Amino acid sequence: KAGVTQTPRYLIKTRGQQVTLSCSPISGHRSVSWYQQTPGQGLQFLFEYFSETQRNKGNFPGRFSGRQFSNSRSEMNVSTLELGDSALYLCASSANTGSAYEQYFGPGTRLTVT
Amino acid sequence: DAKTTQPPSMDCAEGRAANLPCNHSTISGNEYVYWYRQIHSQGPQYIIHGLKNNETNEMASLIITEDRKSSTLILPHATLRDTAVYYCIVRVDNQGGKLIFGQGTELSVKP
């Protein structure tokens, strides 16, 4: 099976702009989670989507949002970008939601905000 | 907050077993122990997980103590490509897909 894919891999944006990142899960996986990784804060959970519904949400401002489509593909959007949003954004998919199901990560999207 | 404690760094000689410890003294009965690793700037890679019993797969073995308060990840024959940050994660049962990453252990495999 193909792994988790994320597009684009690299992105440069300017403060105040918005950005949309895309994640295609492993075929048959229904849960998609998003994470942000920065040198200062490490890996932090953003949100999880399962069957097009947000199931969990981390402690991020409302500028960070996401959605999931009927084919389980997911997008996350960040509006009004700030310099501190520069990070590696990772998505992970699993067959189902719940702690018994392992998550598989994609390679990430490296976002730089200038 | 992460529910696990790991040493910040460890060294291992190439070809030897790497034993990475993790303390999770507040673990609950239905919470799984997961191990992931991250090679620089790549996405984390799933290694193994377990609930109560020891587990083994093609990558590693997971040994969980009987009281479940600690565990050890064993890479039986470490190679240079195993150099990475290893994360031990306790998955809270009612939080679905959420993984809470701590600082992990930076494993350096040396020739």
XYZ file of N, CA and C in Angstrom:
675
model
N 0.839 -1.203 0.000
C 0.000 0.000 0.000
C 0.859 1.231 0.000
N 0.394 2.243 -0.687
C 1.093 3.517 -0.654
C 0.940 4.125 0.728
N 1.953 4.904 1.134
C 1.920 5.524 2.443
C 1.102 6.801 2.434
N 1.199 7.523 3.530
C 0.521 8.803 3.656
C 1.262 9.835 2.796
N 0.516 10.571 2.011
C 1.150 11.602 1.194
C 0.655 12.972 1.616
N 1.556 13.938 1.541
C 1.224 15.309 1.908
C 1.716 16.238 0.799
N 0.874 17.210 0.500
C 1.255 18.209 -0.500
C 0.867 19.595 -0.020
N 1.646 20.628 -0.349
C 2.975 20.499 -0.946
C 3.994 20.058 0.109
N 5.198 19.768 -0.275
C 6.229 19.398 0.688
C 6.879 20.633 1.310
N 6.977 21.683 0.553
C 7.580 22.914 1.038
C 6.724 24.093 0.591
N 6.678 25.097 1.453
C 5.823 26.248 1.178
C 6.404 27.471 1.866
N 6.427 28.578 1.159
C 6.837 29.854 1.756
C 5.694 30.826 1.601
N 5.291 31.410 2.708
C 4.190 32.369 2.725
C 4.610 33.612 3.494
N 3.819 34.651 3.312
C 4.072 35.930 3.969
C 3.084 36.112 5.109
N 3.508 36.793 6.149
C 2.623 37.096 7.278
C 1.290 37.668 6.792
N 0.211 37.208 7.394
C -1.111 37.701 7.038
C -1.819 36.866 5.980
N -1.047 36.097 5.209
C -1.665 35.241 4.207
C -2.297 34.026 4.857
N -2.998 33.245 4.050
C -3.527 31.981 4.533
C -2.933 30.844 3.711
N -3.014 29.635 4.243
C -2.421 28.497 3.566
C -3.308 27.270 3.770
N -3.335 26.417 2.771
C -4.058 25.145 2.854
C -3.107 24.010 2.547
N -3.057 23.041 3.446
C -2.207 21.868 3.285
C -3.095 20.652 3.083
N -2.604 19.695 2.301
C -3.404 18.536 1.963
C -2.746 17.248 2.435
N -3.581 16.283 2.805
C -3.099 14.988 3.283
C -3.964 13.886 2.691
N -3.326 12.909 2.059
C -4.040 11.729 1.573
C -3.634 10.536 2.424
N -4.585 9.936 3.123
C -4.243 8.840 4.033
C -3.972 7.546 3.278
N -3.487 6.564 4.006
C -3.326 5.227 3.460
C -4.698 4.712 3.047
N -4.767 4.022 1.924
C -6.034 3.525 1.421
C -6.739 2.679 2.479
N -8.001 3.004 2.715
C -8.779 2.263 3.704
C -8.755 2.870 5.093
N -7.834 3.790 5.335
C -7.792 4.453 6.638
C -8.853 5.543 6.711
N -9.491 5.634 7.862
C -10.593 6.571 8.011
C -10.301 7.730 8.953
N -9.228 7.595 9.709
C -8.888 8.653 10.663
C -7.644 9.390 10.184
N -7.708 10.707 10.262
C -6.551 11.544 9.927
C -6.318 12.530 11.060
N -5.089 12.585 11.530
C -4.709 13.535 12.572
C -3.627 14.459 12.040
N -3.600 15.673 12.576
C -2.610 16.668 12.173
C -1.777 17.078 13.376
N -0.478 17.311 13.117
C 0.449 17.727 14.153
C 1.325 18.856 13.628
N 1.771 19.678 14.561
C 2.724 20.736 14.257
C 4.022 20.431 14.997
N 5.146 20.566 14.310
C 6.424 20.355 14.967
C 7.311 21.579 14.800
N 7.727 22.131 15.928
C 8.665 23.255 15.947
C 9.815 22.909 16.873
N 10.973 23.538 16.678
C 12.110 23.257 17.570
C 11.809 23.572 19.030
N 11.029 24.602 19.268
C 10.767 25.017 20.644
C 9.700 24.201 21.355
N 8.656 23.819 20.638
C 7.509 23.143 21.258
C 7.444 21.652 20.953
N 8.280 21.174 20.052
C 8.235 19.759 19.708
C 7.004 19.432 18.884
N 6.566 18.182 18.979
C 5.407 17.705 18.224
C 4.139 17.954 19.027
N 3.203 18.691 18.443
C 1.970 19.007 19.142
C 0.764 18.642 18.283
N -0.211 18.057 18.928
C -1.432 17.618 18.265
C -2.317 18.806 17.926
N -2.770 18.832 16.686
C -3.690 19.896 16.248
C -5.140 19.433 16.308
N -5.486 18.434 15.527
C -6.838 17.873 15.533
C -6.860 16.533 14.827
N -7.981 15.834 15.058
C -8.215 14.546 14.422
C -9.569 14.573 13.740
N -9.626 13.987 12.553
C -10.887 13.832 11.833
C -11.151 12.352 11.582
N -12.392 12.003 11.740
C -12.828 10.636 11.495
C -14.212 10.696 10.881
N -14.378 10.050 9.750
C -15.666 10.067 9.039
C -16.184 11.481 8.883
N -15.318 12.371 8.447
C -15.645 13.768 8.109
C -16.010 14.612 9.325
N -15.797 14.096 10.526
C -16.134 14.829 11.750
C -14.869 15.043 12.573
N -14.738 16.225 13.146
C -13.610 16.467 14.035
C -13.861 15.748 15.347
N -12.934 14.869 15.743
C -13.114 14.065 16.941
C -12.348 14.613 18.132
N -11.205 15.209 17.864
C -10.360 15.740 18.928
C -9.737 17.029 18.451
N -9.435 17.909 19.394
C -8.803 19.162 19.029
C -7.745 19.500 20.062
N -6.602 19.969 19.605
C -5.541 20.399 20.506
C -5.713 21.858 20.893
N -4.719 22.389 21.583
C -4.781 23.763 22.088
C -4.180 24.752 21.104
N -4.823 24.937 20.000
C -4.378 25.891 18.991
C -5.482 26.906 18.746
N -5.105 28.115 18.338
C -6.134 29.143 18.090
C -7.025 28.785 16.908
N -8.140 29.493 16.818
C -9.114 29.216 15.781
C -8.613 29.476 14.371
N -7.457 30.102 14.244
C -6.880 30.309 12.902
C -6.528 28.964 12.235
N -6.382 27.958 13.062
C -6.067 26.619 12.556
C -7.381 25.842 12.430
N -7.655 25.377 11.241
C -8.882 24.627 11.021
C -8.610 23.488 10.054
N -9.542 22.591 9.971
C -9.354 21.466 9.069
C -10.684 20.929 8.598
N -10.582 19.972 7.710
C -11.773 19.259 7.280
C -11.355 17.928 6.665
N -12.338 17.056 6.546
C -12.082 15.758 5.935
C -13.175 15.493 4.923
N -12.788 14.926 3.824
C -13.727 14.648 2.748
C -14.220 13.198 2.827
N -15.195 12.901 2.010
C -15.807 11.573 2.075
C -14.826 10.462 1.686
N -13.777 10.801 0.957
C -12.767 9.791 0.602
C -11.637 9.740 1.636
N -11.844 10.362 2.765
C -10.928 10.428 3.910
C -9.750 11.381 3.727
N -9.574 11.927 2.549
C -8.544 12.946 2.388
C -8.844 14.125 3.294
N -7.801 14.795 3.757
C -8.005 15.879 4.711
C -7.203 17.101 4.298
N -7.698 18.226 4.669
C -6.986 19.488 4.487
C -6.945 20.223 5.813
N -5.861 20.973 6.014
C -5.853 21.903 7.129
C -5.550 23.293 6.585
N -6.139 24.275 7.221
C -6.010 25.653 6.791
C -5.508 26.495 7.953
N -4.599 27.377 7.657
C -4.150 28.347 8.648
C -4.378 29.728 8.052
N -5.171 30.530 8.737
C -5.454 31.873 8.246
C -4.582 32.887 8.984
N -4.443 34.042 8.396
C -3.695 35.146 8.993
C -2.372 34.646 9.585
N -1.530 34.168 8.733
C -0.285 33.536 9.161
C 0.581 34.477 9.991
N 1.209 33.877 11.007
C 2.161 34.594 11.851
C 3.528 33.930 11.695
N 4.571 34.672 12.072
C 5.925 34.115 11.950
C 6.054 32.815 12.734
N 5.381 32.752 13.869
C 5.454 31.577 14.728
C 4.773 30.348 14.163
N 4.087 30.503 13.053
C 3.450 29.348 12.409
C 4.438 28.569 11.548
N 5.628 29.085 11.392
C 6.667 28.360 10.648
C 6.944 27.048 11.367
N 6.772 25.953 10.655
C 6.863 24.646 11.304
C 6.796 23.551 10.257
N 7.034 22.336 10.734
C 6.766 21.140 9.936
C 5.373 20.662 10.325
N 4.486 20.560 9.359
C 3.125 20.101 9.616
C 3.005 18.666 9.122
N 2.620 17.814 10.051
C 2.562 16.384 9.779
C 1.138 15.894 9.870
N 0.779 14.988 8.981
C -0.489 14.316 9.161
C -0.226 12.830 9.329
N -1.137 12.181 10.001
C -1.014 10.757 10.270
C -2.369 10.110 10.047
N -2.366 8.911 9.499
C -3.635 8.218 9.302
C -3.636 6.895 10.057
N -4.827 6.467 10.423
C -4.998 5.155 11.045
C -6.293 4.556 10.552
N -6.387 3.246 10.701
C -7.547 2.543 10.155
C -8.842 2.976 10.825
N -8.726 3.308 12.097
C -9.901 3.670 12.872
C -9.466 4.624 13.970
N -10.425 5.250 14.635
C -10.065 6.112 15.756
C -9.960 5.242 17.004
N -9.229 5.703 17.994
C -9.083 4.909 19.207
C -7.645 4.528 19.454
N -7.326 4.286 20.703
C -5.930 4.114 21.097
C -5.337 2.775 20.672
N -6.143 1.836 20.204
C -5.603 0.542 19.796
C -5.058 0.552 18.375
N -5.293 1.642 17.658
C -4.933 1.703 16.237
C -3.709 2.576 16.027
N -2.673 1.972 15.463
C -1.459 2.729 15.247
C -1.639 3.740 14.130
N -0.911 4.851 14.245
C -0.957 5.914 13.260
C 0.308 5.880 12.411
N 0.131 6.163 11.147
C 1.253 6.223 10.210
C 1.368 7.644 9.690
N 2.567 8.179 9.782
C 2.788 9.573 9.447
C 3.253 9.757 8.006
N 2.884 10.909 7.461
C 3.425 11.321 6.179
C 4.747 12.051 6.362
N 5.352 12.501 5.249
C 6.663 13.153 5.321
C 6.606 14.593 5.826
N 5.403 15.172 5.835
C 5.264 16.522 6.341
C 5.311 17.593 5.268
N 4.771 18.748 5.621
C 4.879 19.963 4.805
C 5.671 20.971 5.617
N 6.756 21.437 5.048
C 7.584 22.436 5.727
C 7.089 23.819 5.329
N 6.477 24.539 6.292
C 5.930 25.875 6.051
C 6.876 26.920 6.635
N 7.258 27.870 5.826
C 8.059 28.998 6.277
C 7.257 30.263 6.076
N 7.091 31.023 7.146
C 6.356 32.295 7.084
C 7.356 33.427 7.223
N 7.371 34.342 6.258
C 8.333 35.460 6.278
C 7.627 36.793 6.463
N 0.012 17.048 28.980
C 1.406 16.705 29.258
C 1.662 15.229 28.976
N 2.904 14.950 28.526
C 3.262 13.568 28.279
C 3.214 12.794 29.581
N 2.840 11.520 29.510
C 2.763 10.696 30.694
C 3.970 9.799 30.816
N 5.022 10.072 30.099
C 6.194 9.196 30.085
C 7.464 9.974 30.395
N 8.462 9.240 30.895
C 9.775 9.795 31.171
C 10.815 8.940 30.479
N 11.689 9.591 29.688
C 12.730 8.887 28.962
C 14.063 9.613 29.156
N 15.176 8.877 29.110
C 16.467 9.568 29.155
C 16.630 10.411 27.894
N 17.249 11.580 27.996
C 17.351 12.462 26.825
C 18.231 11.899 25.722
N 19.235 11.119 26.074
C 20.128 10.597 25.036
C 20.755 9.278 25.469
N 21.125 8.486 24.458
C 21.803 7.210 24.693
C 22.712 6.933 23.504
N 23.767 6.190 23.769
C 24.654 5.719 22.704
C 24.571 4.206 22.633
N 24.836 3.683 21.444
C 24.853 2.236 21.257
C 25.866 1.910 20.176
N 26.604 0.833 20.357
C 27.564 0.404 19.343
C 26.834 -0.352 18.232
N 27.239 -0.103 17.019
C 26.644 -0.783 15.871
C 26.745 -2.295 16.035
N 25.627 -2.977 15.762
C 25.594 -4.433 15.876
C 25.173 -4.935 17.245
N 25.198 -4.054 18.230
C 24.763 -4.445 19.566
C 23.279 -4.138 19.735
N 22.692 -4.712 20.784
C 21.282 -4.422 21.086
C 21.169 -3.044 21.727
N 20.175 -2.305 21.310
C 19.866 -1.017 21.929
C 18.635 -1.207 22.807
N 18.763 -0.864 24.077
C 17.662 -1.006 25.027
C 17.237 0.381 25.501
N 16.075 0.817 25.084
C 15.607 2.158 25.414
C 14.519 2.067 26.480
N 14.776 2.656 27.662
C 13.799 2.559 28.745
C 12.763 3.682 28.711
N 11.633 3.402 29.343
C 10.568 4.400 29.446
C 9.802 4.148 30.743
N 9.607 5.204 31.502
C 8.786 5.109 32.705
C 7.417 5.712 32.460
N 6.388 5.012 32.869
C 5.004 5.507 32.728
C 4.234 5.049 33.961
N 4.605 5.593 35.102
C 4.099 5.101 36.381
C 2.616 5.387 36.593
N 2.035 6.340 35.850
C 0.621 6.677 36.053
C -0.285 6.032 35.007
N 0.218 5.074 34.302
C -0.552 4.435 33.224
C -1.796 3.759 33.794
N -2.879 3.835 33.057
C -4.115 3.170 33.453
C -4.246 1.840 32.727
N -5.170 1.021 33.234
C -5.252 -0.351 32.746
C -5.565 -0.508 31.278
N -6.246 0.462 30.686
C -6.641 0.325 29.290
C -5.843 1.234 28.361
N -4.714 1.694 28.821
C -3.884 2.590 28.014
C -2.705 1.832 27.394
N -2.522 2.045 26.102
C -1.480 1.374 25.359
C -0.159 2.130 25.451
N 0.930 1.388 25.346
C 2.254 1.984 25.223
C 2.675 1.886 23.757
N 3.020 3.017 23.177
C 3.444 3.095 21.780
C 4.882 3.600 21.705
N 5.566 3.119 20.685
C 6.898 3.642 20.374
C 6.929 4.109 18.926
N 7.461 5.313 18.757
C 7.709 5.880 17.441
C 9.165 6.355 17.410
N 9.690 6.509 16.226
C 10.987 7.146 16.096
C 10.928 8.164 14.964
N 11.814 9.139 15.055
C 11.858 10.184 14.041
C 13.311 10.432 13.656
N 13.578 10.162 12.416
C 14.881 10.482 11.846
C 14.799 11.924 11.364
N 15.860 12.635 11.511
C 15.877 14.086 11.322
C 15.043 14.565 10.144
N 14.063 15.439 10.486
C 13.232 16.138 9.499
C 12.290 15.223 8.728
N 12.178 13.963 9.123
C 11.192 13.084 8.501
C 9.988 12.938 9.415
N 8.894 12.387 8.908
C 7.753 12.106 9.753
C 8.047 10.972 10.710
N 7.463 10.988 11.892
C 7.673 9.883 12.838
C 7.270 8.551 12.220
N 8.010 7.522 12.598
C 7.760 6.175 12.089
C 7.243 5.308 13.212
N 6.128 4.653 12.996
C 5.585 3.723 13.982
C 6.517 2.533 14.131
N 6.764 2.125 15.388
C 7.620 0.961 15.614
C 6.804 -0.212 16.145
N 6.142 -0.002 17.279
C 5.490 -1.120 17.952
C 4.572 -0.566 19.037
N 3.586 -1.332 19.454
C 2.791 -0.937 20.606
C 2.312 -2.172 21.350
N 1.927 -1.967 22.604
C 1.463 -3.084 23.419
C 0.586 -2.598 24.557
N -0.169 -3.521 25.121
C -1.048 -3.200 26.240
C -0.515 -3.819 27.532
N -0.405 -5.124 27.553
C 0.081 -5.804 28.754
C 1.209 -6.786 28.442
N 1.056 -7.477 27.330
C 2.023 -8.522 26.996
C 3.207 -7.948 26.236
N 4.307 -8.668 26.274
C 5.452 -8.303 25.455
C 5.100 -8.516 23.988
N 5.664 -7.677 23.137
C 5.371 -7.734 21.720
C 6.672 -7.727 20.924
N 6.623 -8.382 19.784
C 7.779 -8.393 18.886
C 7.298 -8.268 17.451
N 8.001 -7.470 16.668
C 7.750 -7.432 15.229
C 9.103 -7.393 14.516
N 9.056 -7.120 13.239
C 10.295 -7.183 12.456
C 11.266 -6.062 12.815
N 10.788 -5.041 13.464
C 11.662 -3.925 13.805
C 12.236 -4.027 15.210
N 11.410 -4.456 16.160
C 11.830 -4.338 17.553
C 11.013 -5.259 18.449
N 11.417 -5.280 19.728
C 10.649 -5.954 20.770
C 10.278 -4.933 21.825
N 9.108 -5.122 22.409
C 8.632 -4.263 23.479
C 8.415 -5.118 24.718
N 9.130 -4.762 25.782
C 8.995 -5.482 27.046
C 8.293 -4.560 28.029
N 7.134 -4.977 28.536
C 6.362 -4.194 29.500
C 6.413 -4.915 30.835
N 6.766 -4.189 31.891
C 6.844 -4.819 33.199
C 5.461 -5.269 33.648
N 5.455 -6.178 34.593
C 4.188 -6.755 35.025
C 3.246 -5.708 35.622
N 3.820 -4.736 36.338
C 2.968 -3.682 36.913
C 2.661 -2.582 35.898
N 3.211 -2.695 34.698
C 2.972 -1.781 33.573
C 3.494 -0.372 33.812
N 4.334 -0.193 34.814
C 4.815 1.155 35.104
C 6.044 1.521 34.301
N 6.603 0.598 33.586
C 7.740 0.915 32.728
C 7.810 -0.083 31.586
N 8.571 0.291 30.576
C 8.746 -0.595 29.432
C 10.118 -0.346 28.817
N 10.542 -1.294 27.988
C 11.815 -1.172 27.296
C 11.627 -1.541 25.832
N 12.102 -0.685 24.972
C 12.133 -0.992 23.540
C 13.503 -1.576 23.224
N 13.519 -2.707 22.547
C 14.778 -3.354 22.211
C 14.945 -3.426 20.695
N 16.018 -2.810 20.216
C 16.428 -2.987 18.822
C 17.534 -4.033 18.861
N 17.307 -5.228 18.356
C 18.223 -6.336 18.628
C 19.624 -6.175 18.050
N 19.737 -5.597 16.882
C 21.045 -5.413 16.253
C 21.065 -4.014 15.626
N 21.451 -3.043 16.417
C 21.356 -1.660 15.962
C 22.301 -1.393 14.788
N 21.804 -0.609 13.838
C 22.623 -0.156 12.719
C 22.690 1.368 12.743
N 23.564 1.915 11.922
C 23.705 3.369 11.872
C 22.380 4.026 11.492
N 21.576 3.337 10.693
C 20.289 3.893 10.266
C 19.257 3.944 11.377
N 19.570 3.332 12.518
C 18.662 3.411 13.660
C 18.894 4.675 14.487
N 19.872 5.467 14.128
C 20.095 6.739 14.812
C 18.884 7.636 14.585
N 18.234 8.036 15.688
C 16.971 8.779 15.595
C 16.546 9.202 17.001
N 15.478 9.974 17.071
C 14.834 10.269 18.345
C 13.703 9.265 18.524
N 13.695 8.598 19.653
C 12.701 7.569 19.946
C 11.711 8.100 20.981
N 10.442 8.001 20.660
C 9.387 8.499 21.528
C 8.576 7.340 22.105
N 8.436 7.364 23.415
C 7.561 6.431 24.113
C 6.288 7.205 24.462
N 5.135 6.692 24.090
C 3.883 7.423 24.249
C 2.845 6.511 24.884
N 2.170 7.025 25.903
C 1.030 6.319 26.470
C -0.218 6.926 25.877
N -1.019 6.112 25.239
C -2.219 6.622 24.584
C -3.406 6.525 25.520
N -3.956 7.690 25.819
C -5.121 7.768 26.690
C -6.334 7.249 25.935
N -7.077 6.373 26.562
C -8.101 5.629 25.851
C -9.215 6.498 25.282
N -9.595 7.560 25.972
C -10.749 8.326 25.511
C -10.369 9.532 24.657
N -9.133 9.523 24.140
C -8.694 10.647 23.319
C -8.424 10.236 21.892
N -9.020 9.176 21.447
C -8.989 8.791 20.051
C -7.603 8.768 19.470
N -7.432 9.556 18.407
C -6.184 9.522 17.675
C -5.085 10.396 18.232
N -5.307 11.036 19.342
C -4.332 12.000 19.857
C -3.097 11.305 20.403
N -1.939 11.702 19.906
C -0.656 11.256 20.443
C -0.010 12.437 21.137
N 0.439 12.234 22.372
C 1.127 13.292 23.100
C 2.609 12.936 23.139
N 3.394 13.685 22.387
C 4.825 13.432 22.302
C 5.568 14.185 23.399
N 6.483 13.480 24.071
C 7.409 14.124 24.988
C 8.670 14.509 24.240
N 9.775 14.578 24.966
C 11.039 14.973 24.348
C 11.768 13.804 23.708
N 11.434 12.587 24.117
C 12.048 11.415 23.514
C 13.486 11.182 23.934
N 14.044 10.090 23.426
C 15.449 9.736 23.638
C 16.179 9.815 22.307
N 17.246 10.586 22.287
C 18.058 10.671 21.073
C 19.082 9.533 21.103
N 18.872 8.549 20.256
C 19.766 7.396 20.190
C 20.814 7.617 19.101
N 22.059 7.503 19.490
C 23.162 7.589 18.525
C 23.811 6.218 18.420
N 23.776 5.647 17.242
C 24.441 4.373 16.997
C 25.794 4.685 16.375
N 26.830 4.192 17.015
C 28.193 4.527 16.595
C 28.915 3.313 16.041
N 29.748 3.533 15.006
C 30.466 2.394 14.396
C 31.465 1.786 15.370
